[in-house]
Tab-separated table of C-alpha atoms in Angstrom:
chain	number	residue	atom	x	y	z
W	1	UNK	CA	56.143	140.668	225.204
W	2	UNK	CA	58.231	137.769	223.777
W	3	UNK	CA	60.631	135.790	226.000
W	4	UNK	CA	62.848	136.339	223.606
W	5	UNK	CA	64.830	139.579	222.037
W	6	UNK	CA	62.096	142.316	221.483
W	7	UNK	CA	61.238	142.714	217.750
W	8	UNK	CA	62.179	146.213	216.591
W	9	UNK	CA	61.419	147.624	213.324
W	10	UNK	CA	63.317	150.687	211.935
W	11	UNK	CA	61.672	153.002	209.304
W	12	UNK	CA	64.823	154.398	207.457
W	13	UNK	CA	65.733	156.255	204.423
W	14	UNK	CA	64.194	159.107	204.917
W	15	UNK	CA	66.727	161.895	207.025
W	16	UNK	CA	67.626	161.788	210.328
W	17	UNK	CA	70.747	160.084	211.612
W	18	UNK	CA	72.890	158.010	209.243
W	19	UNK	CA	71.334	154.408	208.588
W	20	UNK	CA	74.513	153.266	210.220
W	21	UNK	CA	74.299	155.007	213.847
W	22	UNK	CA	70.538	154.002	213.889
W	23	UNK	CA	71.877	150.051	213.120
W	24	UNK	CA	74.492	150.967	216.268
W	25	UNK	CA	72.027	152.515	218.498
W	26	UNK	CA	69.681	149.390	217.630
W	27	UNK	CA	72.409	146.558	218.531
W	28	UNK	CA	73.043	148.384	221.873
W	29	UNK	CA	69.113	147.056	222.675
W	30	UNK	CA	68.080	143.946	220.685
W	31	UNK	CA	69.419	141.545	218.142
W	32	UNK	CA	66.353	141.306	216.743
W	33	UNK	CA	66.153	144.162	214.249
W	34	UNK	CA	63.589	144.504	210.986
W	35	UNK	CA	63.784	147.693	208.554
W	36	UNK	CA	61.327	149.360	206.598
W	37	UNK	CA	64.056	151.290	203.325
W	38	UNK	CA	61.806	153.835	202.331
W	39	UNK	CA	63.230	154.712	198.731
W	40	UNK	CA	64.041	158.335	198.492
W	41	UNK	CA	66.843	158.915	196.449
W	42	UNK	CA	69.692	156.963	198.315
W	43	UNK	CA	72.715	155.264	195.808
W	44	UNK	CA	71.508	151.785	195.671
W	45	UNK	CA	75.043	151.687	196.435
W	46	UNK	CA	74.975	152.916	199.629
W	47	UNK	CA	71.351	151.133	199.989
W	48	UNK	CA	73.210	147.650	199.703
W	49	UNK	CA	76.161	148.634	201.528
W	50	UNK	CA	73.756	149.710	204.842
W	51	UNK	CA	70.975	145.767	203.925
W	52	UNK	CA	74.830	143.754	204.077
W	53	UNK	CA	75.949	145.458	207.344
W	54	UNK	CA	72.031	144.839	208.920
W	55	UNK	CA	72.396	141.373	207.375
W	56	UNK	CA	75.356	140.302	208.972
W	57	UNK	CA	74.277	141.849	212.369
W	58	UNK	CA	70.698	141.011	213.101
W	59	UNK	CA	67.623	138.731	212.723
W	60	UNK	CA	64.774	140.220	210.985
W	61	UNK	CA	63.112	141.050	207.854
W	62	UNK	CA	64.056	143.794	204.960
W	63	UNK	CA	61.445	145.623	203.473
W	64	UNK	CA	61.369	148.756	200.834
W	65	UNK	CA	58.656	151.058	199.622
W	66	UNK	CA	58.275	154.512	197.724
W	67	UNK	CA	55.153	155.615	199.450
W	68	UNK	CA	55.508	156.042	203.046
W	69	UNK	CA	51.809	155.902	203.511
W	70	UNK	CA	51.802	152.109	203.158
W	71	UNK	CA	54.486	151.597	206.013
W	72	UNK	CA	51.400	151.012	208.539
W	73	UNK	CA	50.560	148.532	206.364
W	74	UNK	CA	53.408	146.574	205.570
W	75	UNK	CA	54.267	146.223	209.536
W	76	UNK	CA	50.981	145.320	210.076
W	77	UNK	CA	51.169	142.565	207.670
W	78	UNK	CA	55.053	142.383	208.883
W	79	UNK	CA	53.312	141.724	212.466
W	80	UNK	CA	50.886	138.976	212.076
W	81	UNK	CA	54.141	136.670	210.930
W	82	UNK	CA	56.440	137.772	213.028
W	83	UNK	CA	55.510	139.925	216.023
W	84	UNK	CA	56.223	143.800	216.339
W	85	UNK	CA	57.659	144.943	219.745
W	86	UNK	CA	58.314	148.535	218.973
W	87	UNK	CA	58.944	150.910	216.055
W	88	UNK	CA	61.480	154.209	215.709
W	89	UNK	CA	62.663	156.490	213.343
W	90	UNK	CA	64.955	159.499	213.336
W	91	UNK	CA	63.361	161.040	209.859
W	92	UNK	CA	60.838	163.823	210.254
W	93	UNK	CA	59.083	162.790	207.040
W	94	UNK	CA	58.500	159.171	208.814
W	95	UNK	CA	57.726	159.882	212.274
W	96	UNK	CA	53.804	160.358	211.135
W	97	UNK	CA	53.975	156.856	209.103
W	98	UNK	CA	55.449	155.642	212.616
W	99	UNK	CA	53.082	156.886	214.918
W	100	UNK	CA	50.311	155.561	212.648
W	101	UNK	CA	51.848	152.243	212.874
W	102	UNK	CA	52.505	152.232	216.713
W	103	UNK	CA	48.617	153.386	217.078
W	104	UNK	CA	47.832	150.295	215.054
W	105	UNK	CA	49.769	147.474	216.633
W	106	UNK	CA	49.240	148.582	219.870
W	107	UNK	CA	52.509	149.867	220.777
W	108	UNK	CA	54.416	152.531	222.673
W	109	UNK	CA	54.003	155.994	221.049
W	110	UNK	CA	53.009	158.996	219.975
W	111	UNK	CA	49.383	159.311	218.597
W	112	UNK	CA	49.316	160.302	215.107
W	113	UNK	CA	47.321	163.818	215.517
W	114	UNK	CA	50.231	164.820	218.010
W	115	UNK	CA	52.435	164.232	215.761
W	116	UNK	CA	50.802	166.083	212.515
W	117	UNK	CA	50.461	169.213	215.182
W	118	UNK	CA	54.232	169.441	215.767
W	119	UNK	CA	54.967	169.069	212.309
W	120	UNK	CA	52.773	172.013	211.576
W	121	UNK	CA	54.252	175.469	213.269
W	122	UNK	CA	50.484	176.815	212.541
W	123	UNK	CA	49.270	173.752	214.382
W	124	UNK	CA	51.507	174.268	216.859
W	125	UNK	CA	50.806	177.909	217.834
W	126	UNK	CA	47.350	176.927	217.944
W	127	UNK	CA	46.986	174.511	220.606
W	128	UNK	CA	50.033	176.296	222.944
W	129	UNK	CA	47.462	179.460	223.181
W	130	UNK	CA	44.834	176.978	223.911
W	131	UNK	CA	46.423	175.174	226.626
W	132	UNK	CA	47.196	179.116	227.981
W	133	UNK	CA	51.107	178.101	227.692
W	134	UNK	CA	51.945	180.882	225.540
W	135	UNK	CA	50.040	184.139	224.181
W	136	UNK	CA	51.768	184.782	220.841
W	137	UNK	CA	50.323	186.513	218.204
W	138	UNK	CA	50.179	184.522	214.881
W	139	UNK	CA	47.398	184.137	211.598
W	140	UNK	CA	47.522	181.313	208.766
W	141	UNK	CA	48.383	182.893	205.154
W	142	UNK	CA	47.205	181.158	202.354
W	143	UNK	CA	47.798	184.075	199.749
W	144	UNK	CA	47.436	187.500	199.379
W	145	UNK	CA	44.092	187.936	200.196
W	146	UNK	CA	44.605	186.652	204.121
W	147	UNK	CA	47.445	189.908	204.261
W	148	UNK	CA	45.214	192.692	205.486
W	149	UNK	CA	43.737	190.340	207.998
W	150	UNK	CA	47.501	188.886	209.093
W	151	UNK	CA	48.622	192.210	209.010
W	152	UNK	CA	46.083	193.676	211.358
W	153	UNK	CA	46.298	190.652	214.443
W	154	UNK	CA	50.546	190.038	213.963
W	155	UNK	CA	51.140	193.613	213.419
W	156	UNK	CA	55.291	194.645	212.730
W	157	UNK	CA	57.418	193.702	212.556
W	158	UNK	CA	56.824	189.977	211.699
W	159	UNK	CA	58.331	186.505	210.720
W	160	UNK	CA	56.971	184.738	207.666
W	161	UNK	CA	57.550	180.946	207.877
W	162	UNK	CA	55.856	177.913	205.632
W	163	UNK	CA	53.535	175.604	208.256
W	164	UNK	CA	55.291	173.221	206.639
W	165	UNK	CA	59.276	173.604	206.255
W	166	UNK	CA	62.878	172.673	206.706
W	167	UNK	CA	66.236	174.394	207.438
W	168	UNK	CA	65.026	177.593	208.570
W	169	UNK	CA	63.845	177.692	204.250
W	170	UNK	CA	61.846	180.819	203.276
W	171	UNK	CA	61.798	182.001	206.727
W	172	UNK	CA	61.867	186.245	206.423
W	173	UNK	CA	61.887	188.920	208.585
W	174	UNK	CA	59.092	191.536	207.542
W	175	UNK	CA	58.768	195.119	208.104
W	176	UNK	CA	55.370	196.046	206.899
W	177	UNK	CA	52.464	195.206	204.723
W	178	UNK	CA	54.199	196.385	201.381
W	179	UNK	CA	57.113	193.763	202.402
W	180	UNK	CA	55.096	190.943	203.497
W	181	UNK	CA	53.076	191.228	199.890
W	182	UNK	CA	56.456	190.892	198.313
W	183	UNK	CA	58.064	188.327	200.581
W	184	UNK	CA	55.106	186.259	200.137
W	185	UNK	CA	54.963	186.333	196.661
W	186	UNK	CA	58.651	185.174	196.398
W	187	UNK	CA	58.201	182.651	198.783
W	188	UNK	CA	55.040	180.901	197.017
W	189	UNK	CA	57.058	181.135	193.347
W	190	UNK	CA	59.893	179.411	195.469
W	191	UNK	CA	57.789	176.813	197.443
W	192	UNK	CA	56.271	175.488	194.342
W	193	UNK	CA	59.723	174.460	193.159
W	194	UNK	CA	61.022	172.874	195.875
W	195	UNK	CA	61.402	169.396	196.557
W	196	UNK	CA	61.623	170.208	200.710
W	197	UNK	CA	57.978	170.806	200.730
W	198	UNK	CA	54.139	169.748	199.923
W	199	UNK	CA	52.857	170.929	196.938
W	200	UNK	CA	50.088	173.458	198.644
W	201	UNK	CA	51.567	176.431	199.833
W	202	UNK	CA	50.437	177.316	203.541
W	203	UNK	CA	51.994	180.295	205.494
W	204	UNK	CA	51.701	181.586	208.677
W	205	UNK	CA	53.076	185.425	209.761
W	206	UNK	CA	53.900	185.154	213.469
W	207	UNK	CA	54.935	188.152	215.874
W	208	UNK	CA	58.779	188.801	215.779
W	209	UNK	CA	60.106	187.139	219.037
W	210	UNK	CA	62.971	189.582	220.321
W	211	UNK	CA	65.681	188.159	222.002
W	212	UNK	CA	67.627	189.047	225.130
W	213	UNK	CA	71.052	188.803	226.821
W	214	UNK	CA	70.824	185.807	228.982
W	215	UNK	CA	74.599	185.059	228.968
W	216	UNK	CA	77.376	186.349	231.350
W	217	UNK	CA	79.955	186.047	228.553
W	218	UNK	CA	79.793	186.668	224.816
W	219	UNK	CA	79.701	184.420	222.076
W	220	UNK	CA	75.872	182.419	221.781
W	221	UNK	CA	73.030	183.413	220.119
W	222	UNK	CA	69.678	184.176	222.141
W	223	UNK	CA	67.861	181.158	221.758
W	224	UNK	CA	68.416	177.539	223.276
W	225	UNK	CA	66.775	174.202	221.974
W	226	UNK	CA	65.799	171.627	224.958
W	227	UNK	CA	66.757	168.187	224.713
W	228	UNK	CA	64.192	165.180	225.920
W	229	UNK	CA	63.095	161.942	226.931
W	230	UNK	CA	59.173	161.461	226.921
W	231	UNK	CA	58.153	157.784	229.101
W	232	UNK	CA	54.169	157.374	229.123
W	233	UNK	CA	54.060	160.902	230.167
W	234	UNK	CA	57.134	161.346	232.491
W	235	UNK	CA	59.781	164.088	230.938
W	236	UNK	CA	63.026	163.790	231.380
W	237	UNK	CA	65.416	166.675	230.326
W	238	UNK	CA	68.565	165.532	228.901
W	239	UNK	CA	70.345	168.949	228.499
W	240	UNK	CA	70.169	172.102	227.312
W	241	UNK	CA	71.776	173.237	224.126
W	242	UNK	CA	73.542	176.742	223.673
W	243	UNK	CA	73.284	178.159	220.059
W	244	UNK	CA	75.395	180.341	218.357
W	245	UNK	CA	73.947	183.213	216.854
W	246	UNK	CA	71.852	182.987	213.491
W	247	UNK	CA	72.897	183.884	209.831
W	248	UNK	CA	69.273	185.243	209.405
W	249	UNK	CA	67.053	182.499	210.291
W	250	UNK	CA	69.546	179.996	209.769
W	251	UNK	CA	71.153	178.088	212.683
W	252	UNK	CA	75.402	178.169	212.192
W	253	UNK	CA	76.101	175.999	215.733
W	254	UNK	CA	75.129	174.233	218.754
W	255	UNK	CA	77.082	173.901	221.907
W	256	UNK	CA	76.624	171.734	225.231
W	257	UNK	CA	76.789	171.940	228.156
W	258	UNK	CA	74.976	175.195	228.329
W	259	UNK	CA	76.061	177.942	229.697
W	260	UNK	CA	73.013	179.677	231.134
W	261	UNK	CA	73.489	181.050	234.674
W	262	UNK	CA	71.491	178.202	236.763
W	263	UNK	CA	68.086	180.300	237.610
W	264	UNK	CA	67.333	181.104	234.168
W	265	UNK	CA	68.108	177.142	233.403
W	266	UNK	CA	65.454	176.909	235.737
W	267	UNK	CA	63.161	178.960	233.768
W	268	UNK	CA	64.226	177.096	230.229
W	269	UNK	CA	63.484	173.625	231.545
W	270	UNK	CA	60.254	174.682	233.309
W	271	UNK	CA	59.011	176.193	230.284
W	272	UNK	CA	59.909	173.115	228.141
W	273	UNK	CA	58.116	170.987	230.669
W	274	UNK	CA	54.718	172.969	230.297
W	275	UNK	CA	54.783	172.592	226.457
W	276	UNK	CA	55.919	168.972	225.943
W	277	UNK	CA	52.316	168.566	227.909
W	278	UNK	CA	50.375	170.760	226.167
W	279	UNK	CA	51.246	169.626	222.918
W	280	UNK	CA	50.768	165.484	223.724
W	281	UNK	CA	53.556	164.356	224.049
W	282	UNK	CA	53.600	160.667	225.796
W	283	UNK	CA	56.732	158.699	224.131
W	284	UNK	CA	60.192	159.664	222.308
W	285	UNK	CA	62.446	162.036	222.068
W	286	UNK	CA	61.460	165.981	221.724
W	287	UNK	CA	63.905	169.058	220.534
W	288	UNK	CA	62.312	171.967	221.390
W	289	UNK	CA	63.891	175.459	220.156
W	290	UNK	CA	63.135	178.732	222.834
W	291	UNK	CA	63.751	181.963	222.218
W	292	UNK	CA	65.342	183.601	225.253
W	293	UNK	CA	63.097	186.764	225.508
W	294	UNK	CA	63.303	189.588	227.681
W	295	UNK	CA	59.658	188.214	229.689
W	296	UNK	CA	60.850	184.600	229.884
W	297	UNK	CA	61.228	181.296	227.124
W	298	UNK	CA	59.099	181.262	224.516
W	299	UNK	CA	58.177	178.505	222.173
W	300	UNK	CA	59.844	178.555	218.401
W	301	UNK	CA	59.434	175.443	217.378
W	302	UNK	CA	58.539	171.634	218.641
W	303	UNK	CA	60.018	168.656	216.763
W	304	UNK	CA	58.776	165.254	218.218
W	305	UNK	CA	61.675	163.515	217.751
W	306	UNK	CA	65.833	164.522	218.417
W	307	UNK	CA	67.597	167.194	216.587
W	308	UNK	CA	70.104	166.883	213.985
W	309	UNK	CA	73.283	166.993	215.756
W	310	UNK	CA	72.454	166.073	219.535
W	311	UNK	CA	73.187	162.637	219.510
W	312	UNK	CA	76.650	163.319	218.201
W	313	UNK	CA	77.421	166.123	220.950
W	314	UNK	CA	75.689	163.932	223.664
W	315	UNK	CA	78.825	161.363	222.755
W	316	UNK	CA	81.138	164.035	222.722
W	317	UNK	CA	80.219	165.784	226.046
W	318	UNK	CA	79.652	162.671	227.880
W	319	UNK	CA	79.775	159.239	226.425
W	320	UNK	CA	75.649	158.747	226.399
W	321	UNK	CA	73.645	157.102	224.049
W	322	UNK	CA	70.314	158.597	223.259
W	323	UNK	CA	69.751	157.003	219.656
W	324	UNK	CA	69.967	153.418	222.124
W	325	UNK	CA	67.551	155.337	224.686
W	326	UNK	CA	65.158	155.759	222.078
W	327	UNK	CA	65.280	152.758	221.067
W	328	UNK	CA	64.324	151.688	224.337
W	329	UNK	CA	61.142	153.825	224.708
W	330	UNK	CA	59.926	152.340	221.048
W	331	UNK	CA	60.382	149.208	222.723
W	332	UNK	CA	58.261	150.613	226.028
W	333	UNK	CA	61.414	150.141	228.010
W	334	UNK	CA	62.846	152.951	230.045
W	335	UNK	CA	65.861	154.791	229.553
W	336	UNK	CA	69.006	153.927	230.675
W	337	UNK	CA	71.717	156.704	229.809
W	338	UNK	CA	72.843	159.369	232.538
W	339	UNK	CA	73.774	161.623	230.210
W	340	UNK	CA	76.881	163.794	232.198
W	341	UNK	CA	78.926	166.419	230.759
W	342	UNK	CA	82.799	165.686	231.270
W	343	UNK	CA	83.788	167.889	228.130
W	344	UNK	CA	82.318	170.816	226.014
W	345	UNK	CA	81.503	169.489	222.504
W	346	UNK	CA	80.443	172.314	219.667
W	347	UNK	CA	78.744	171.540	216.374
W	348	UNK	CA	79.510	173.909	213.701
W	349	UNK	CA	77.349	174.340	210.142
W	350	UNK	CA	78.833	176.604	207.285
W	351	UNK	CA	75.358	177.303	205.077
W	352	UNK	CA	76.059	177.763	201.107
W	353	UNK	CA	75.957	181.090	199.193
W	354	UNK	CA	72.038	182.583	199.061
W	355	UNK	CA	72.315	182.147	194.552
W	356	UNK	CA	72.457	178.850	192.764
W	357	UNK	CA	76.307	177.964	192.187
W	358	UNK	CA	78.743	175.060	190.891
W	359	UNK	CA	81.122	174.216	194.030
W	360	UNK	CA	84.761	174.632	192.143
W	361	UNK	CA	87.121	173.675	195.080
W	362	UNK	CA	87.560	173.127	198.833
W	363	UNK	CA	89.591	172.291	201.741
W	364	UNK	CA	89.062	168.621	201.669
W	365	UNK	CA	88.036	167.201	205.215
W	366	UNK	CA	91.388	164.973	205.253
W	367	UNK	CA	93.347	168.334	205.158
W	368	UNK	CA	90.961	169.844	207.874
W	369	UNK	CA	91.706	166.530	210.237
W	370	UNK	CA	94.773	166.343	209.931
W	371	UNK	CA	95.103	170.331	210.895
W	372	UNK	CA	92.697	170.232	214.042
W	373	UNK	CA	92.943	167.425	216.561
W	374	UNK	CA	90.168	168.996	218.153
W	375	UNK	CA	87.612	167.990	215.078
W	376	UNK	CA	85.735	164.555	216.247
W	377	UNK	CA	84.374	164.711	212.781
W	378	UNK	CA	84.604	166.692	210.133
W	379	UNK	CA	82.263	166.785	207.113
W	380	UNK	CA	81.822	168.183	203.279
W	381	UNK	CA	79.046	167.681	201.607
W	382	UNK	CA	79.375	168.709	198.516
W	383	UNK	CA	82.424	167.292	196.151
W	384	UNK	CA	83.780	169.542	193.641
W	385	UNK	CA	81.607	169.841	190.107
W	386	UNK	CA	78.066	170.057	192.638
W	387	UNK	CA	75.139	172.277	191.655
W	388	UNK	CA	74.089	174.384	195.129
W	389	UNK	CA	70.901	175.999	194.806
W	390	UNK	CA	68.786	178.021	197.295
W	391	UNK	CA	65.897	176.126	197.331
W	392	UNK	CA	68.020	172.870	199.006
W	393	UNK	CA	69.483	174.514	201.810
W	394	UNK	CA	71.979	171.358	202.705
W	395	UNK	CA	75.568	173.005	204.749
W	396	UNK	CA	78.489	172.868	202.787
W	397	UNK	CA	80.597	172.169	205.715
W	398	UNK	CA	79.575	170.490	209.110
W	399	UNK	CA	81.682	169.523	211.767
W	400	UNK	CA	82.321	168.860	215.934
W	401	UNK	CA	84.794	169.948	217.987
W	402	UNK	CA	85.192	169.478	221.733
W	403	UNK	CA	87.650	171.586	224.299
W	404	UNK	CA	88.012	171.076	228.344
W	405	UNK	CA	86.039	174.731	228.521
W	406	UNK	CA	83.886	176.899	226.674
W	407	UNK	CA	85.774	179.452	225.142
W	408	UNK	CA	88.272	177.070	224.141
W	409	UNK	CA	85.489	174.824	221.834
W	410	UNK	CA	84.545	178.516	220.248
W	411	UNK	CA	87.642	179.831	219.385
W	412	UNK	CA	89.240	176.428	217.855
W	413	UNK	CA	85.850	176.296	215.858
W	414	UNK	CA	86.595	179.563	214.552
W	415	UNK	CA	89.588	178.577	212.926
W	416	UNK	CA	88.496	175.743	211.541
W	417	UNK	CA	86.005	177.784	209.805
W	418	UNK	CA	88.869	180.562	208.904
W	419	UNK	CA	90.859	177.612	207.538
W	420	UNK	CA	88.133	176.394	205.164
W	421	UNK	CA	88.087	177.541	201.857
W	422	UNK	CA	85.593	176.762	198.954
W	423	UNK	CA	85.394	178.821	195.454
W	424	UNK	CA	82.157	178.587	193.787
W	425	UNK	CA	80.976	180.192	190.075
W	426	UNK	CA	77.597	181.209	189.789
W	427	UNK	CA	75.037	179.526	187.529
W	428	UNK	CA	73.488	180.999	184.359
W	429	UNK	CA	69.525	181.075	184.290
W	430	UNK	CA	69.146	177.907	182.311
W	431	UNK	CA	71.600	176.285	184.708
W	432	UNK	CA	74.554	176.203	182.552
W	433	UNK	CA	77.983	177.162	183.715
W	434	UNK	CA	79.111	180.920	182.719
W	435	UNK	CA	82.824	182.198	181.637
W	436	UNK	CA	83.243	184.788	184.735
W	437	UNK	CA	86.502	183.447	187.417
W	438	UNK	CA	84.111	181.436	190.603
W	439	UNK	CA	84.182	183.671	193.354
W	440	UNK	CA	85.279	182.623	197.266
């Protein structure tokens, strides 16, 4: 490595944390600091607000592209004039283009097949039977024609998921064959049209994973995601996140420190250990989602980088840094946060209405602030005037509180959800605005 800072590049644009914590997270390690601006629909506005405040703040280069497959190249070419040390990103539609560049240069990382396979919940299922880690019964769908077959391994009832997919999108509960044909059919008329996916349509119909009461006191949901730190190999768990429960298949709040009863803590993280192996894992962050079943953890999902909100509750429970952390294992350097729990921090997601709608009014987030002294920040994402539609499943409302105990943190989340109000009118066909009063 260089005498000097380290050299690290960050692949943004694309999801993930805001361009603005990553620039934090990446002056807590080096002052040497490149990005890759991979153009997907960000303002230029806010494009050249985020290059001024990376201008003023570190040494590197600024580059932009609209194809994420040439990012290898560009820091390879970025590389022979001024040397890479390590590359991150907190987007899940960049961490392939990332690993593929790591692999490349040489650096500390992922390798790119890993990677594909936890993007992929078929993948995924795959090599956990393999590796004997879990037995759960699951078949690809690629149409109607692979139903009988699905049908006849899954059995019912069943999830239906896309391989590919995003915010718990076209996720269904079925009951039997006749369901599953219709399900299916609504979900490849929808998958086509959305801008969350690829264009081919790939399904797979998993056994229904039944949860269990794993709680001594009421209030979470009954599955848990897993927080880590991968170094060449060596896990660390960070924490344990409590849910709330589900609106369907979609996930309404998070909530650390958890709550489980310390034996079957025991059994999450041992679980969680046995999976980060068998799926590859060697550097990065993992957030790993397990259902809490009546015969133990069992996988939902893998995601090879951290979850939406964790950085933000880490802060708010404790004080730690992972965003810097991972920045320090894309550099090949190890950890350095400690990652206590002085305070209970909740994060709390309101979804939008299930039909496409025009947002009419809201509680604006100043009114909400000013209301709850609890809220460490409070967010709408919509302004008034905004098309919602189902097929962009983006919260209306998310926001964090934190309380010196558990039950305080749920029931002051509670009211900040009884104290938000938003009218919406539903759209016509052709998208245009109808007479009828909006509804709440």
């Amino acid at each position: 490595m260089s005498a000097g800072p380290s050299h690290l590049v960050l692949l943004l644009g694309a999801g993930g944390i805001s361009p603005d914590a990553a620039l934090a997270a990446a002056g807590a390690v080096t002052t040497e600091v490149s990005v890759v601006w991979y153009q997907g629909g960000t303002p230029a506005a806010t494009v050249e607000r985020v290059r001024e405040h990376w201008k003023r703040t570190f040494d590197g280069a600024w580059l932009t592209t609209d194809d994420h497959h040439r990012i290898p190249d560009l820091l390879a070419d970025l590389h022979r004039r001024r040397p890479v040390h390590g590359v991150a990103t907190f987007g899940e539609p960049l961490i392939v283009a990332q690993a593929e560049a790591q692999q490349r240069l040489g650096l500390p990382g992922n390798p790119p097949e890993t990677v594909r396979t936890a993007q992929s919940k078929l993948a995924q299922r795959r090599r956990l039977r393999e590796a004997g880690v879990e037995r759960i019964r699951f078949r690809e769908i690629r149409g109607e024609a692979d139903i009988p077959a699905a049908a006849t391994e899954v059995g019912f009832p069943a999830v239906l998921k896309p391989v590919h997919g995003a915010a718990s999108f076209l996720v269904t509960k079925v009951a039997d064959e006749a369901e599953l044909r219709r399900r299916l059919r609504e979900a490849l008329a929808a998958y086509r049209e959305s801008p969350l996916f690829d264009p081919e349509p790939l399904f797979v119909l998993e056994q229904l994973l039944v949860g269990d009461a794993w709680y001594e006191e009421p209030g979470f949901g009954d599955y848990v995601s897993v927080e880590s730190l991968v170094e060449d190999g060596r896990i660390t768990h960070v924490a344990i996140t409590d849910k709330l429960p589900l609106d369907g298949f979609v996930e309404t709040g998070d909530v650390m420190p958890t709550s489980l009863p310390e034996a079957r803590r025991r059994q999450v993280l041992d679980h969680a250990g046995r999976i980060i192996e068998a799926m590859g894992i060697r550097w990065g962050a993992t957030h790993l989602e397990l259902k809490l079943t009546p015969d133990g953890p069992a996988c939902i999902e893998l995601n090879a980088r951290l979850g939406g909100p964790i950085g933000h509750l880490l802060r708010a429970a404790g004080g730690s840094d992972i965003e810097a952390d991972i920045m320090r294992l894309a550099l090949g350097r190890p950890a350095e946060g400690r990652y206590p729990s002085v305070r209970y921090a909740l994060y709390r997601s309101v979804p939008p209405p299930n039909e496409a709608v025009t947002l009419v009014r809201q509680t604006s987030r100043e009114e909400l602030l000013a209301a709850f002294p609890q809220l460490v920040f409070c967010k709408t994402r919509f302004a008034p005037g905004a098309e919602l539609h189902p097929d962009r499943p983006y919260n209306i409302l998310t926001f964090l509180v934190t309380g010196e105990d558990v039950r305080t943190s749920l029931d002051a989340a509670e009211r900040v959800v009884d104290s938000y109000r938003a009218e919406f009118a539903p759209l016509a066909a052709d998208g245009r605005q109808p007479s009828p009063a909006p509804t709440s």
